[in-house]
PDB file of C-alpha atoms and ligand atoms in Angstrom:
ATOM      1  CA  MET A   1       9.105  12.482  10.416  1.00 86.00           C
ATOM      2  CA  GLU A   2      10.146   9.707  12.573  1.00 94.00           C
ATOM      3  CA  LEU A   3       8.731   6.675  10.371  1.00 97.00           C
ATOM      4  CA  ILE A   4       9.177   7.780   6.941  1.00 98.00           C
ATOM      5  CA  LYS A   5      11.958   9.014   5.061  1.00 97.00           C
ATOM      6  CA  VAL A   6      10.912  11.955   2.344  1.00 97.00           C
ATOM      7  CA  THR A   7      13.478  12.725  -0.485  1.00 96.00           C
ATOM      8  CA  GLU A   8      11.851  15.812  -2.669  1.00 92.00           C
ATOM      9  CA  GLN A   9      14.011  15.543  -5.632  1.00 84.00           C
ATOM     10  CA  LYS A  10      15.527  12.135  -6.338  1.00 79.00           C
ATOM     11  CA  GLU A  11      15.103  12.503  -9.775  1.00 85.00           C
ATOM     12  CA  PRO A  12      13.834  15.970 -11.310  1.00 90.00           C
ATOM     13  CA  HIS A  13      10.233  16.341 -10.506  1.00 96.00           C
ATOM     14  CA  VAL A  14      10.029  12.717  -8.922  1.00 98.00           C
ATOM     15  CA  ALA A  15       9.726  12.374  -5.020  1.00 98.00           C
ATOM     16  CA  LEU A  16      10.334   9.210  -2.774  1.00 98.00           C
ATOM     17  CA  ILE A  17       8.744   8.458   0.565  1.00 98.00           C
ATOM     18  CA  GLU A  18      10.408   5.229   1.953  1.00 98.00           C
ATOM     19  CA  LEU A  19       8.353   3.878   4.860  1.00 98.00           C
ATOM     20  CA  ASN A  20      10.814   3.493   7.796  1.00 98.00           C
ATOM     21  CA  ARG A  21       9.708   0.801  10.264  1.00 98.00           C
ATOM     22  CA  PRO A  22      11.897  -2.060   9.499  1.00 97.00           C
ATOM     23  CA  LYS A  23      11.925  -3.883  12.678  1.00 97.00           C
ATOM     24  CA  GLU A  24       8.245  -4.210  12.341  1.00 97.00           C
ATOM     25  CA  LEU A  25       8.096  -4.942   8.849  1.00 98.00           C
ATOM     26  CA  ASN A  26       6.563  -1.469   8.245  1.00 98.00           C
ATOM     27  CA  ALA A  27       3.676  -2.114  10.136  1.00 98.00           C
ATOM     28  CA  LEU A  28       1.073   0.728   9.767  1.00 98.00           C
ATOM     29  CA  ASN A  29       0.297   2.722  12.692  1.00 97.00           C
ATOM     30  CA  PRO A  30      -1.684   5.907  12.762  1.00 96.00           C
ATOM     31  CA  GLN A  31       1.186   8.036  13.087  1.00 97.00           C
ATOM     32  CA  LEU A  32       2.942   6.326  10.336  1.00 98.00           C
ATOM     33  CA  MET A  33      -0.062   7.203   8.170  1.00 98.00           C
ATOM     34  CA  GLN A  34      -0.266  10.487   9.331  1.00 98.00           C
ATOM     35  CA  GLU A  35       3.477  11.409   8.009  1.00 98.00           C
ATOM     36  CA  VAL A  36       2.671   9.957   4.543  1.00 98.00           C
ATOM     37  CA  ARG A  37      -0.647  12.128   4.350  1.00 98.00           C
ATOM     38  CA  ASP A  38       1.534  15.157   5.690  1.00 98.00           C
ATOM     39  CA  ALA A  39       4.221  14.795   2.947  1.00 98.00           C
ATOM     40  CA  LEU A  40       1.552  14.196   0.410  1.00 98.00           C
ATOM     41  CA  VAL A  41       0.244  17.124   1.410  1.00 98.00           C
ATOM     42  CA  THR A  42       3.392  19.427   0.954  1.00 98.00           C
ATOM     43  CA  LEU A  43       4.637  17.441  -1.921  1.00 97.00           C
ATOM     44  CA  ASP A  44       1.016  18.114  -3.872  1.00 97.00           C
ATOM     45  CA  LYS A  45       1.729  21.681  -3.260  1.00 96.00           C
ATOM     46  CA  ASN A  46       5.259  21.572  -4.497  1.00 96.00           C
ATOM     47  CA  ASP A  47       5.179  22.859  -7.906  1.00 93.00           C
ATOM     48  CA  GLY A  48       8.695  20.796  -8.664  1.00 95.00           C
ATOM     49  CA  VAL A  49       7.077  17.638  -7.937  1.00 97.00           C
ATOM     50  CA  ARG A  50       5.119  16.022 -10.510  1.00 96.00           C
ATOM     51  CA  VAL A  51       5.397  12.268  -9.645  1.00 98.00           C
ATOM     52  CA  ILE A  52       5.508  10.346  -6.614  1.00 98.00           C
ATOM     53  CA  ILE A  53       7.130   6.666  -5.476  1.00 98.00           C
ATOM     54  CA  ILE A  54       6.094   5.411  -2.295  1.00 98.00           C
ATOM     55  CA  THR A  55       8.255   2.291  -1.245  1.00 98.00           C
ATOM     56  CA  GLY A  56       9.373   0.070   1.945  1.00 98.00           C
ATOM     57  CA  ASN A  57      12.469  -2.364   2.110  1.00 98.00           C
ATOM     58  CA  GLU A  58      13.554  -5.355   0.418  1.00 98.00           C
ATOM     59  CA  GLN A  59      11.891  -7.407   3.082  1.00 98.00           C
ATOM     60  CA  ALA A  60       8.387  -5.500   3.551  1.00 98.00           C
ATOM     61  CA  PHE A  61       6.312  -2.861   2.022  1.00 98.00           C
ATOM     62  CA  ALA A  62       4.198  -2.851   4.795  1.00 98.00           C
ATOM     63  CA  ALA A  63       2.976  -6.447   6.779  1.00 98.00           C
ATOM     64  CA  GLY A  64      -0.428  -4.487   7.404  1.00 98.00           C
ATOM     65  CA  ALA A  65      -1.817  -2.372  10.155  1.00 98.00           C
ATOM     66  CA  ASP A  66      -0.152  -2.733  13.256  1.00 97.00           C
ATOM     67  CA  ILE A  67      -1.674  -5.499  15.469  1.00 98.00           C
ATOM     68  CA  LYS A  68       0.121  -5.284  18.563  1.00 97.00           C
ATOM     69  CA  GLN A  69      -1.278  -1.617  18.693  1.00 96.00           C
ATOM     70  CA  MET A  70      -5.090  -2.977  17.590  1.00 97.00           C
ATOM     71  CA  ALA A  71      -4.962  -6.161  19.662  1.00 97.00           C
ATOM     72  CA  ASP A  72      -7.085  -4.978  22.792  1.00 97.00           C
ATOM     73  CA  LYS A  73      -9.069  -2.277  20.958  1.00 97.00           C
ATOM     74  CA  SER A  74     -12.884  -2.301  21.493  1.00 97.00           C
ATOM     75  CA  ALA A  75     -15.401  -1.471  18.569  1.00 96.00           C
ATOM     76  CA  ILE A  76     -15.828   1.698  20.053  1.00 95.00           C
ATOM     77  CA  ASP A  77     -11.949   2.562  20.290  1.00 96.00           C
ATOM     78  CA  MET A  78     -11.736   1.841  16.518  1.00 96.00           C
ATOM     79  CA  LEU A  79     -14.822   3.699  15.525  1.00 95.00           C
ATOM     80  CA  LEU A  80     -13.311   6.851  17.776  1.00 94.00           C
ATOM     81  CA  LEU A  81      -9.679   6.429  16.672  1.00 95.00           C
ATOM     82  CA  ASP A  82     -11.044   7.465  13.049  1.00 94.00           C
ATOM     83  CA  GLN A  83      -7.876   6.441  11.514  1.00 96.00           C
ATOM     84  CA  PHE A  84      -9.541   6.252   7.872  1.00 96.00           C
ATOM     85  CA  THR A  85      -9.666   9.867   7.645  1.00 96.00           C
ATOM     86  CA  THR A  86      -6.151  10.007   7.028  1.00 97.00           C
ATOM     87  CA  TRP A  87      -6.689   7.236   4.497  1.00 97.00           C
ATOM     88  CA  ASP A  88      -9.214   9.383   2.658  1.00 96.00           C
ATOM     89  CA  GLN A  89      -6.832  12.207   2.782  1.00 97.00           C
ATOM     90  CA  ILE A  90      -4.189  10.208   1.230  1.00 98.00           C
ATOM     91  CA  ARG A  91      -6.388   8.826  -1.805  1.00 95.00           C
ATOM     92  CA  LYS A  92      -7.157  12.676  -2.579  1.00 96.00           C
ATOM     93  CA  THR A  93      -3.419  13.411  -3.338  1.00 98.00           C
ATOM     94  CA  LYS A  94      -3.556  14.940  -6.775  1.00 97.00           C
ATOM     95  CA  LYS A  95      -0.226  13.962  -8.372  1.00 98.00           C
ATOM     96  CA  PRO A  96       0.136  10.535  -9.510  1.00 98.00           C
ATOM     97  CA  ILE A  97       1.646   8.163  -7.030  1.00 98.00           C
ATOM     98  CA  ILE A  98       3.480   4.654  -7.796  1.00 98.00           C
ATOM     99  CA  ALA A  99       3.912   1.965  -5.282  1.00 98.00           C
ATOM    100  CA  ALA A 100       7.354   0.108  -5.361  1.00 98.00           C
ATOM    101  CA  VAL A 101       6.961  -2.995  -3.730  1.00 98.00           C
ATOM    102  CA  SER A 102       8.939  -5.845  -2.266  1.00 98.00           C
ATOM    103  CA  GLY A 103       8.518  -8.696  -0.022  1.00 98.00           C
ATOM    104  CA  PHE A 104       5.257  -8.185   1.853  1.00 98.00           C
ATOM    105  CA  ALA A 105       2.179  -6.311   1.243  1.00 98.00           C
ATOM    106  CA  LEU A 106      -0.330  -7.512   3.424  1.00 98.00           C
ATOM    107  CA  GLY A 107      -3.362  -6.414   5.235  1.00 98.00           C
ATOM    108  CA  GLY A 108      -3.388  -2.896   5.343  1.00 98.00           C
ATOM    109  CA  GLY A 109      -0.088  -3.174   3.350  1.00 98.00           C
ATOM    110  CA  CYS A 110      -2.147  -4.494   0.496  1.00 98.00           C
ATOM    111  CA  GLU A 111      -4.847  -1.845   0.868  1.00 98.00           C
ATOM    112  CA  PHE A 112      -2.202   1.183   0.779  1.00 98.00           C
ATOM    113  CA  VAL A 113      -0.917  -0.229  -2.400  1.00 98.00           C
ATOM    114  CA  MET A 114      -4.398  -0.104  -3.601  1.00 98.00           C
ATOM    115  CA  THR A 115      -4.687   3.145  -2.655  1.00 97.00           C
ATOM    116  CA  CYS A 116      -1.821   4.309  -4.963  1.00 98.00           C
ATOM    117  CA  ASP A 117      -1.851   4.389  -8.726  1.00 98.00           C
ATOM    118  CA  MET A 118       0.439   2.190 -10.147  1.00 98.00           C
ATOM    119  CA  VAL A 119       2.502  -0.874  -8.885  1.00 98.00           C
ATOM    120  CA  ILE A 120       5.748  -2.044  -9.949  1.00 98.00           C
ATOM    121  CA  ALA A 121       6.598  -5.167  -8.081  1.00 98.00           C
ATOM    122  CA  SER A 122       9.547  -7.072  -7.238  1.00 98.00           C
ATOM    123  CA  GLU A 123       9.629 -10.974  -7.926  1.00 98.00           C
ATOM    124  CA  THR A 124       9.513 -10.983  -4.358  1.00 98.00           C
ATOM    125  CA  ALA A 125       6.289  -8.961  -3.736  1.00 98.00           C
ATOM    126  CA  LYS A 126       3.636 -11.316  -1.677  1.00 98.00           C
ATOM    127  CA  PHE A 127       0.352  -9.486  -1.733  1.00 98.00           C
ATOM    128  CA  GLY A 128      -3.015 -10.636   0.690  1.00 98.00           C
ATOM    129  CA  GLN A 129      -5.532  -9.815   2.660  1.00 98.00           C
ATOM    130  CA  PRO A 130      -4.621 -12.150   5.765  1.00 98.00           C
ATOM    131  CA  GLU A 131      -7.023 -10.086   8.428  1.00 98.00           C
ATOM    132  CA  ILE A 132      -9.423 -13.268   8.418  1.00 98.00           C
ATOM    133  CA  LYS A 133      -6.496 -15.335  10.030  1.00 98.00           C
ATOM    134  CA  ILE A 134      -6.502 -12.830  12.954  1.00 98.00           C
ATOM    135  CA  GLY A 135     -10.486 -12.866  13.384  1.00 97.00           C
ATOM    136  CA  THR A 136     -10.765  -9.388  11.581  1.00 98.00           C
ATOM    137  CA  ILE A 137     -11.598  -8.140   7.921  1.00 98.00           C
ATOM    138  CA  PRO A 138      -9.635  -5.608   5.876  1.00 98.00           C
ATOM    139  CA  GLY A 139     -11.157  -1.843   7.003  1.00 97.00           C
ATOM    140  CA  ALA A 140      -8.850   0.406   4.447  1.00 97.00           C
ATOM    141  CA  GLY A 141     -10.834  -0.677   1.567  1.00 96.00           C
ATOM    142  CA  GLY A 142      -9.526  -4.139   0.667  1.00 97.00           C
ATOM    143  CA  THR A 143     -12.988  -5.610   0.347  1.00 96.00           C
ATOM    144  CA  GLN A 144     -13.851  -2.801  -2.531  1.00 95.00           C
ATOM    145  CA  ARG A 145     -10.704  -2.418  -4.127  1.00 95.00           C
ATOM    146  CA  LEU A 146      -9.522  -6.044  -4.575  1.00 97.00           C
ATOM    147  CA  THR A 147     -12.955  -6.686  -5.698  1.00 95.00           C
ATOM    148  CA  LYS A 148     -12.187  -4.251  -8.909  1.00 93.00           C
ATOM    149  CA  ALA A 149      -8.659  -5.303  -9.123  1.00 94.00           C
ATOM    150  CA  VAL A 150      -9.036  -8.867  -9.468  1.00 95.00           C
ATOM    151  CA  GLY A 151     -12.531  -9.724  -9.775  1.00 94.00           C
ATOM    152  CA  LYS A 152     -14.963 -11.347  -7.580  1.00 95.00           C
ATOM    153  CA  ALA A 153     -14.301 -14.722  -6.991  1.00 97.00           C
ATOM    154  CA  LYS A 154     -10.383 -14.383  -6.479  1.00 97.00           C
ATOM    155  CA  ALA A 155     -11.071 -11.352  -4.290  1.00 98.00           C
ATOM    156  CA  MET A 156     -13.642 -13.815  -2.363  1.00 98.00           C
ATOM    157  CA  GLU A 157     -10.909 -16.523  -2.379  1.00 98.00           C
ATOM    158  CA  LEU A 158      -7.840 -14.258  -0.894  1.00 98.00           C
ATOM    159  CA  ILE A 159     -10.175 -12.581   1.481  1.00 98.00           C
ATOM    160  CA  LEU A 160     -11.897 -15.257   2.779  1.00 98.00           C
ATOM    161  CA  THR A 161      -8.887 -17.624   3.448  1.00 98.00           C
ATOM    162  CA  GLY A 162      -6.057 -15.062   4.150  1.00 98.00           C
ATOM    163  CA  ARG A 163      -4.074 -16.753   1.320  1.00 98.00           C
ATOM    164  CA  PHE A 164      -1.208 -14.915  -0.174  1.00 98.00           C
ATOM    165  CA  LEU A 165      -0.491 -13.614  -4.268  1.00 98.00           C
ATOM    166  CA  SER A 166       2.947 -14.211  -5.564  1.00 98.00           C
ATOM    167  CA  ALA A 167       3.996 -10.963  -7.792  1.00 98.00           C
ATOM    168  CA  GLU A 168       3.203 -13.181 -10.855  1.00 98.00           C
ATOM    169  CA  GLU A 169      -0.184 -13.663 -10.208  1.00 97.00           C
ATOM    170  CA  ALA A 170      -0.833 -10.019  -8.927  1.00 98.00           C
ATOM    171  CA  HIS A 171       0.323  -9.160 -12.271  1.00 98.00           C
ATOM    172  CA  PHE A 172      -1.641 -12.000 -14.031  1.00 97.00           C
ATOM    173  CA  TYR A 173      -4.789 -10.538 -12.337  1.00 96.00           C
ATOM    174  CA  GLY A 174      -4.144  -7.188 -12.973  1.00 96.00           C
ATOM    175  CA  LEU A 175      -2.964  -5.938  -9.267  1.00 97.00           C
ATOM    176  CA  VAL A 176       0.314  -4.915 -10.508  1.00 98.00           C
ATOM    177  CA  ASN A 177       1.460  -3.002 -13.827  1.00 98.00           C
ATOM    178  CA  LYS A 178       4.876  -4.816 -13.992  1.00 98.00           C
ATOM    179  CA  VAL A 179       7.198  -7.474 -12.231  1.00 98.00           C
ATOM    180  CA  VAL A 180      11.053  -7.133 -12.187  1.00 98.00           C
ATOM    181  CA  PRO A 181      13.935  -8.698 -10.377  1.00 98.00           C
ATOM    182  CA  LYS A 182      14.503  -7.597  -6.928  1.00 97.00           C
ATOM    183  CA  GLU A 183      17.564  -5.213  -7.784  1.00 98.00           C
ATOM    184  CA  MET A 184      15.133  -3.396 -10.273  1.00 98.00           C
ATOM    185  CA  TYR A 185      12.064  -2.570  -8.437  1.00 98.00           C
ATOM    186  CA  LEU A 186      12.502   0.946  -7.295  1.00 98.00           C
ATOM    187  CA  GLN A 187      14.840   1.652 -10.528  1.00 98.00           C
ATOM    188  CA  GLU A 188      11.947   0.517 -12.711  1.00 98.00           C
ATOM    189  CA  ALA A 189       9.434   2.625 -10.672  1.00 98.00           C
ATOM    190  CA  PHE A 190      11.735   5.724 -11.174  1.00 98.00           C
ATOM    191  CA  THR A 191      11.694   5.004 -14.841  1.00 98.00           C
ATOM    192  CA  LEU A 192       7.635   4.674 -15.236  1.00 98.00           C
ATOM    193  CA  ALA A 193       7.739   8.247 -13.177  1.00 98.00           C
ATOM    194  CA  LYS A 194      10.035   9.927 -15.153  1.00 97.00           C
ATOM    195  CA  GLU A 195       7.856   9.019 -18.416  1.00 97.00           C
ATOM    196  CA  ILE A 196       4.954  10.944 -16.834  1.00 97.00           C
ATOM    197  CA  ALA A 197       7.046  13.369 -15.339  1.00 95.00           C
ATOM    198  CA  GLN A 198       7.839  14.773 -18.807  1.00 94.00           C
ATOM    199  CA  LEU A 199       4.449  15.064 -19.653  1.00 94.00           C
ATOM    200  CA  SER A 200       1.749  17.924 -19.021  1.00 92.00           C
ATOM    201  CA  PRO A 201       1.390  17.927 -14.939  1.00 92.00           C
ATOM    202  CA  VAL A 202      -1.865  19.807 -15.482  1.00 92.00           C
ATOM    203  CA  ALA A 203      -3.151  16.493 -17.885  1.00 93.00           C
ATOM    204  CA  VAL A 204      -1.647  14.044 -16.073  1.00 93.00           C
ATOM    205  CA  GLN A 205      -3.921  15.471 -12.700  1.00 93.00           C
ATOM    206  CA  LEU A 206      -6.705  15.758 -14.463  1.00 91.00           C
ATOM    207  CA  ALA A 207      -6.548  12.512 -16.118  1.00 90.00           C
ATOM    208  CA  LYS A 208      -5.727  10.673 -12.638  1.00 94.00           C
ATOM    209  CA  GLU A 209      -8.882  12.445 -11.277  1.00 91.00           C
ATOM    210  CA  SER A 210     -10.856  11.195 -14.293  1.00 87.00           C
ATOM    211  CA  ILE A 211     -10.042   7.690 -13.713  1.00 88.00           C
ATOM    212  CA  ASN A 212     -10.605   7.627  -9.919  1.00 89.00           C
ATOM    213  CA  ARG A 213     -13.764   8.820 -10.711  1.00 84.00           C
ATOM    214  CA  SER A 214     -14.813   5.962 -12.541  1.00 80.00           C
ATOM    215  CA  PHE A 215     -13.070   3.581 -10.139  1.00 78.00           C
ATOM    216  CA  GLU A 216     -14.747   5.066  -7.274  1.00 79.00           C
ATOM    217  CA  THR A 217     -18.099   5.938  -8.465  1.00 76.00           C
ATOM    218  CA  HIS A 218     -19.731   3.663  -5.526  1.00 81.00           C
ATOM    219  CA  LEU A 219     -16.610   3.143  -3.518  1.00 83.00           C
ATOM    220  CA  ASP A 220     -17.740   5.615  -0.703  1.00 85.00           C
ATOM    221  CA  GLU A 221     -20.512   3.351  -0.245  1.00 84.00           C
ATOM    222  CA  GLY A 222     -18.592   0.346   0.058  1.00 85.00           C
ATOM    223  CA  LEU A 223     -16.056   1.972   2.004  1.00 90.00           C
ATOM    224  CA  THR A 224     -18.665   2.935   4.755  1.00 90.00           C
ATOM    225  CA  LEU A 225     -20.088  -0.524   4.857  1.00 89.00           C
ATOM    226  CA  GLU A 226     -16.657  -2.166   5.276  1.00 93.00           C
ATOM    227  CA  ARG A 227     -15.708   0.175   7.967  1.00 94.00           C
ATOM    228  CA  LYS A 228     -18.517  -0.454  10.420  1.00 93.00           C
ATOM    229  CA  ASN A 229     -17.942  -3.872   9.681  1.00 92.00           C
ATOM    230  CA  PHE A 230     -14.486  -3.750  10.704  1.00 96.00           C
ATOM    231  CA  TYR A 231     -14.950  -1.708  13.759  1.00 95.00           C
ATOM    232  CA  LEU A 232     -17.741  -4.878  14.364  1.00 94.00           C
ATOM    233  CA  THR A 233     -15.046  -7.325  14.326  1.00 95.00           C
ATOM    234  CA  PHE A 234     -13.707  -5.404  17.595  1.00 96.00           C
ATOM    235  CA  ALA A 235     -16.959  -6.670  19.383  1.00 95.00           C
ATOM    236  CA  SER A 236     -15.882 -10.485  18.863  1.00 93.00           C
ATOM    237  CA  ALA A 237     -13.807 -12.817  20.854  1.00 95.00           C
ATOM    238  CA  ASP A 238     -12.542 -14.212  17.931  1.00 94.00           C
ATOM    239  CA  GLN A 239     -10.872 -10.641  17.113  1.00 96.00           C
ATOM    240  CA  LYS A 240      -9.378 -10.748  20.319  1.00 96.00           C
ATOM    241  CA  GLU A 241      -8.258 -14.628  20.225  1.00 96.00           C
ATOM    242  CA  GLY A 242      -6.686 -14.128  16.834  1.00 96.00           C
ATOM    243  CA  MET A 243      -4.406 -10.836  17.666  1.00 96.00           C
ATOM    244  CA  LYS A 244      -3.541 -12.601  21.097  1.00 97.00           C
ATOM    245  CA  ALA A 245      -2.620 -15.617  19.229  1.00 96.00           C
ATOM    246  CA  PHE A 246      -0.630 -13.812  16.710  1.00 97.00           C
ATOM    247  CA  ILE A 247       1.493 -11.405  19.092  1.00 97.00           C
ATOM    248  CA  GLU A 248       1.888 -14.956  21.367  1.00 97.00           C
ATOM    249  CA  LYS A 249       3.091 -17.124  18.064  1.00 97.00           C
ATOM    250  CA  ARG A 250       0.278 -19.717  18.376  1.00 97.00           C
ATOM    251  CA  LYS A 251      -2.482 -20.921  16.323  1.00 96.00           C
ATOM    252  CA  PRO A 252      -5.664 -18.952  17.001  1.00 95.00           C
ATOM    253  CA  GLU A 253      -8.774 -21.082  18.268  1.00 91.00           C
ATOM    254  CA  PHE A 254     -11.842 -19.138  16.845  1.00 92.00           C
ATOM    255  CA  LYS A 255     -15.535 -19.917  18.810  1.00 88.00           C
ATOM    256  CA  GLY A 256     -17.500 -18.149  16.461  1.00 83.00           C
ATOM    257  CA  GLN A 257     -18.348 -15.522  19.242  1.00 88.00           C
TER     258      GLN A 257
HETATM  259  C1  HXC B 301       2.700  -5.892  14.257  1.00 59.99           C
HETATM  260  C2  HXC B 301       3.861  -6.976  13.291  1.00 59.99           C
HETATM  261  C3  HXC B 301       3.008  -7.104  12.014  1.00 59.99           C
HETATM  262  C4  HXC B 301       1.955  -6.599  12.122  1.00 59.99           C
HETATM  263  C5  HXC B 301       4.505  -8.191  11.302  1.00 59.99           C
HETATM  264  N1  HXC B 301       4.975  -8.007  12.672  1.00 59.99           N
HETATM  265  N2  HXC B 301       3.564  -7.854  11.177  1.00 59.99           N
HETATM  266  N3  HXC B 301       4.016  -6.032  14.268  1.00 59.99           N
HETATM  267  N4  HXC B 301       1.615  -5.552  13.095  1.00 59.99           N
HETATM  268  N5  HXC B 301       0.870  -6.414  11.077  1.00 59.99           N
HETATM  269  C6  HXC B 301       6.253  -7.917  13.523  1.00 59.99           C
HETATM  270  C7  HXC B 301       6.423  -9.431  14.279  1.00 59.99           C
HETATM  271  O1  HXC B 301       5.464  -9.678  15.493  1.00 59.99           O
HETATM  272  C8  HXC B 301       7.772  -9.400  14.529  1.00 59.99           C
HETATM  273  O2  HXC B 301       7.948  -8.821  15.852  1.00 59.99           O
HETATM  274  C9  HXC B 301       8.369  -9.005  13.172  1.00 59.99           C
HETATM  275  O3  HXC B 301       7.506  -7.693  12.646  1.00 59.99           O
HETATM  276  C10 HXC B 301       8.828  -9.978  12.384  1.00 59.99           C
HETATM  277  O4  HXC B 301       7.870 -10.328  12.016  1.00 59.99           O
HETATM  278  P1  HXC B 301       7.986 -12.104  11.911  1.00 59.99           P
HETATM  279  O5  HXC B 301       6.284 -12.678  11.861  1.00 59.99           O
HETATM  280  O6  HXC B 301       8.718 -12.663  12.974  1.00 59.99           O
HETATM  281  O7  HXC B 301       8.479 -12.242  10.400  1.00 59.99           O
HETATM  282  P2  HXC B 301       8.078 -13.751   9.572  1.00 59.99           P
HETATM  283  O8  HXC B 301       8.334 -14.983  10.169  1.00 59.99           O
HETATM  284  O9  HXC B 301       8.908 -13.630   8.287  1.00 59.99           O
HETATM  285  O10 HXC B 301       6.752 -13.468   8.840  1.00 59.99           O
HETATM  286  C11 HXC B 301       6.491 -12.347   8.293  1.00 59.99           C
HETATM  287  C12 HXC B 301       4.593 -12.470   8.179  1.00 59.99           C
HETATM  288  C13 HXC B 301       4.435 -12.566   9.396  1.00 59.99           C
HETATM  289  C14 HXC B 301       4.046 -13.294   7.158  1.00 59.99           C
HETATM  290  C15 HXC B 301       4.436 -10.798   7.228  1.00 59.99           C
HETATM  291  O11 HXC B 301       4.686 -11.386  10.267  1.00 59.99           O
HETATM  292  C16 HXC B 301       2.467 -11.744   9.503  1.00 59.99           C
HETATM  293  O12 HXC B 301       1.921 -12.667   9.300  1.00 59.99           O
HETATM  294  N6  HXC B 301       2.212 -10.713   9.767  1.00 59.99           N
HETATM  295  C17 HXC B 301       1.009 -10.128  10.082  1.00 59.99           C
HETATM  296  C18 HXC B 301       0.224 -10.028   8.698  1.00 59.99           C
HETATM  297  C19 HXC B 301      -1.153  -9.661   8.981  1.00 59.99           C
HETATM  298  O13 HXC B 301      -2.201 -10.590   9.281  1.00 59.99           O
HETATM  299  N7  HXC B 301      -1.517  -8.727   8.554  1.00 59.99           N
HETATM  300  C20 HXC B 301      -2.528  -7.871   8.307  1.00 59.99           C
HETATM  301  C21 HXC B 301      -3.025  -6.880   9.766  1.00 59.99           C
HETATM  302  S1  HXC B 301      -4.727  -6.520  10.064  1.00 59.99           S
HETATM  303  P3  HXC B 301       8.975  -9.403  16.796  1.00 59.99           P
HETATM  304  O14 HXC B 301       8.787  -8.370  18.397  1.00 59.99           O
HETATM  305  O15 HXC B 301       8.358 -10.724  17.265  1.00 59.99           O
HETATM  306  O16 HXC B 301      10.225  -9.379  16.390  1.00 59.99           O
HETATM  307  C22 HXC B 301      -4.332  -5.089   9.027  1.00 59.99           C
HETATM  308  C23 HXC B 301      -5.828  -4.517   8.909  1.00 59.99           C
HETATM  309  C24 HXC B 301      -6.121  -3.463   8.028  1.00 59.99           C
HETATM  310  O17 HXC B 301      -3.908  -4.885   8.256  1.00 59.99           O
HETATM  311  C25 HXC B 301      -7.154  -2.185   8.700  1.00 59.99           C
HETATM  312  C26 HXC B 301      -7.004  -0.938   8.235  1.00 59.99           C
HETATM  313  C27 HXC B 301      -5.791  -0.481   8.591  1.00 59.99           C
END
């Protein structure tokens, strides 16, 4: 594991996965997501582990998919990369996953948080789907899960403008369970994890599966459409311009092509 750190029993029955690309604000590339998937498959099989916490660092949970790796890709490159199979495997994890978020949770980072089951946020956390500002759209469930989490009007505003939500706003809209001072977000995630870890692991897993069924009944259809539309943006000049402008640290000029 190069891009994540895994501690199997940080507390009894609680495992911790730390995203570890600090220089890139934990930008999510396929390798990092595959490492997370592999860790979750292993932890799911480990009878000693009942609850899993995923965290980044104080500055960022994750600032999105890796723009530098995507910038030059064509729509067909993105289709063939098939990165979302890994994400689908992550969402099949049976044990509950708590995201402990400080700093940026943007784009794919916000989508990753929403793929987890519960969220503890530091007061410094910032959530958002800023893909529109670089000429693309969410591709890992943002249009579906954010809409369910915060309602249509707010999801439209966030995804169409790329605005960020503060931790307090995210709590108000039901995206996160609890907001705590920045020194406490990981500790608070462990408190929640330990409470759940004392309960019947069988009942906990079945409850999680049942809640997800209610939440995800129409999700597959929505995800399929979102993926195709995400790939389609990579056929546009605007996506090339948006990502190039990000890398060159300038404002993009979108032409609608
Ligand atoms: C690659 C990234 C990155 C990203 C930051 N970096 N976000 N690299 N992909 N998503 C890099 C920067 O280029 C920079 O590298 C270093 O991390 C520090 O970032 P700065 O921008 O200098 O920091 P700051 O000024 O504090 O701004 C923080 C920020 C900004 C607001 C989070 O970095 C930002 O806007 N990032 C992009 C957010 C975004 O658009 N996310 C959505 C991506 S698309 P250097 O080398 O200059 O030091 C997406 C689609 C999901 O997620 C699809 C499914 C997976």
